[in-house]
XYZ file of C-alpha atoms in Angstrom:
153
model
C 10.324 -31.268 2.560
C 8.244 -33.581 0.470
C 4.234 -33.627 0.057
C 2.304 -36.396 1.107
C -0.262 -37.561 -1.419
C -2.900 -36.568 0.517
C -1.561 -33.040 1.011
C -0.882 -32.564 -3.133
C -4.205 -33.491 -3.531
C -5.908 -31.091 -0.905
C -3.530 -28.349 -2.498
C -4.630 -29.132 -6.310
C -8.726 -29.307 -4.941
C -10.167 -26.322 -6.316
C -11.784 -24.605 -3.568
C -8.306 -24.787 -2.151
C -6.671 -23.431 -5.121
C -9.058 -20.382 -5.329
C -8.959 -19.691 -1.405
C -5.184 -19.947 -1.988
C -5.462 -17.320 -4.731
C -7.700 -15.037 -2.586
C -5.220 -15.309 0.217
C -1.881 -14.272 -1.968
C -3.834 -11.493 -3.101
C -4.724 -10.516 -0.032
C -1.346 -10.494 1.314
C -0.138 -8.410 -2.064
C -3.023 -5.813 -1.001
C -1.368 -5.550 2.094
C 2.319 -4.886 1.169
C 1.164 -2.311 -1.859
C -1.089 -0.585 0.964
C 2.063 -0.620 3.391
C 4.004 0.911 0.590
C 1.814 3.203 -0.533
C 1.379 4.601 3.222
C 5.149 5.064 3.668
C 6.030 6.580 0.242
C 3.396 8.789 0.943
C 4.583 9.418 4.340
C 7.995 10.103 2.753
C 6.398 12.319 0.432
C 4.755 14.312 2.835
C 7.985 15.036 4.588
C 10.007 16.108 1.322
C 6.366 18.835 0.567
C 7.372 19.687 4.346
C 11.199 20.516 3.494
C 10.193 22.446 0.614
C 7.470 24.411 2.517
C 9.973 25.332 5.069
C 13.054 26.261 2.550
C 9.969 28.269 0.445
C 8.824 30.234 3.867
C 12.668 30.808 4.364
C 13.164 32.412 0.967
C 10.044 34.307 1.572
C 11.082 36.044 4.845
C 14.718 36.573 3.476
C 12.633 38.910 0.606
C 10.856 40.769 3.208
C 13.759 43.035 4.183
C 14.396 46.517 2.398
C 16.946 46.149 -0.300
C 18.831 48.958 -1.469
C 18.054 50.047 -4.930
C 20.913 48.818 -6.992
C 19.950 45.486 -5.801
C 16.162 45.873 -6.636
C 17.091 47.352 -10.149
C 19.725 44.100 -10.742
C 17.290 41.739 -9.515
C 14.171 43.255 -11.894
C 16.535 43.119 -14.327
C 17.748 39.907 -14.038
C 14.181 38.235 -13.347
C 11.618 40.787 -14.200
C 10.635 41.376 -10.925
C 11.673 43.110 -7.537
C 11.969 41.279 -4.246
C 8.151 41.956 -2.970
C 6.977 40.499 -6.118
C 9.291 37.230 -5.744
C 8.141 37.424 -1.734
C 4.887 36.855 -2.869
C 5.598 34.273 -5.220
C 7.393 32.045 -3.114
C 4.250 32.733 -0.320
C 1.827 31.426 -3.087
C 4.588 28.193 -3.894
C 4.263 27.450 -0.069
C 0.508 27.471 -0.132
C 0.708 25.325 -3.216
C 3.272 22.610 -1.772
C 1.130 23.007 1.625
C -2.138 22.301 -0.479
C -0.031 19.293 -2.328
C 0.975 17.862 1.398
C -2.182 17.718 2.554
C -3.774 16.262 -0.785
C -0.634 13.680 -0.138
C -1.860 13.166 3.534
C -5.507 12.456 2.910
C -3.979 9.601 0.117
C -2.364 8.276 3.183
C -5.183 8.489 5.165
C -7.624 6.623 2.629
C -4.596 3.764 1.972
C -4.509 3.695 6.395
C -8.761 2.821 6.187
C -8.454 0.442 3.658
C -5.626 -1.240 5.255
C -7.289 -1.148 8.577
C -10.969 -2.676 6.872
C -8.531 -5.091 4.635
C -6.410 -6.610 8.209
C -9.987 -6.488 9.918
C -11.169 -9.399 7.415
C -8.620 -11.931 7.004
C -8.763 -15.386 4.880
C -6.822 -17.518 7.152
C -9.709 -18.737 8.949
C -11.481 -19.770 5.696
C -8.389 -20.755 4.231
C -7.722 -23.348 7.239
C -11.756 -24.189 7.185
C -11.817 -24.688 3.228
C -8.351 -27.359 3.749
C -10.375 -29.343 6.857
C -13.556 -29.697 4.255
C -11.011 -30.656 1.461
C -9.088 -33.321 3.661
C -12.220 -34.652 4.971
C -13.279 -35.308 1.454
C -10.312 -36.968 0.626
C -10.379 -38.918 3.794
C -14.196 -39.883 2.128
C -12.491 -40.515 -1.249
C -9.938 -43.367 0.210
C -12.859 -44.728 2.403
C -14.780 -45.395 -0.533
C -12.159 -46.693 -2.898
C -11.053 -49.154 0.283
C -14.121 -50.290 0.693
C -14.390 -51.092 -3.225
C -11.062 -52.912 -3.121
C -11.844 -54.963 -0.035
C -15.606 -56.134 -1.737
C -13.786 -57.043 -4.828
C -13.106 -60.677 -4.883
C -9.106 -61.588 -5.442
C -8.630 -62.904 -9.458
């Protein structure tokens, strides 16, 4: 589609150029916030899976083990089953804290997104384009009047 000279003039008007940049930044900001939210939700999901796996491991170690197994575990890892139980328990808490932190990040991004979506630049964009169009028409009217006022040479 070929733009008319009028449309080209309007698109190049400084106010239209500025609001177009603002509109583009708005769209980019919306996309970035949506990506942040989606990535955050996937991270939370993975962290909760990690928490579940560690919790299962923690309870696997809650049982009483034969002394032979305890001795081997201590020799191989430097800790017995009770020590590993508490290590896994601490890791579960750490992973949950990370998930909660990620939830806060997602919530902050969601609030920012909602605030941004509450003030879209579309109305201002069209208002400025209409102002530029009126300016173009006034300019064309002035040019037409001046050319009509000049005698033919």
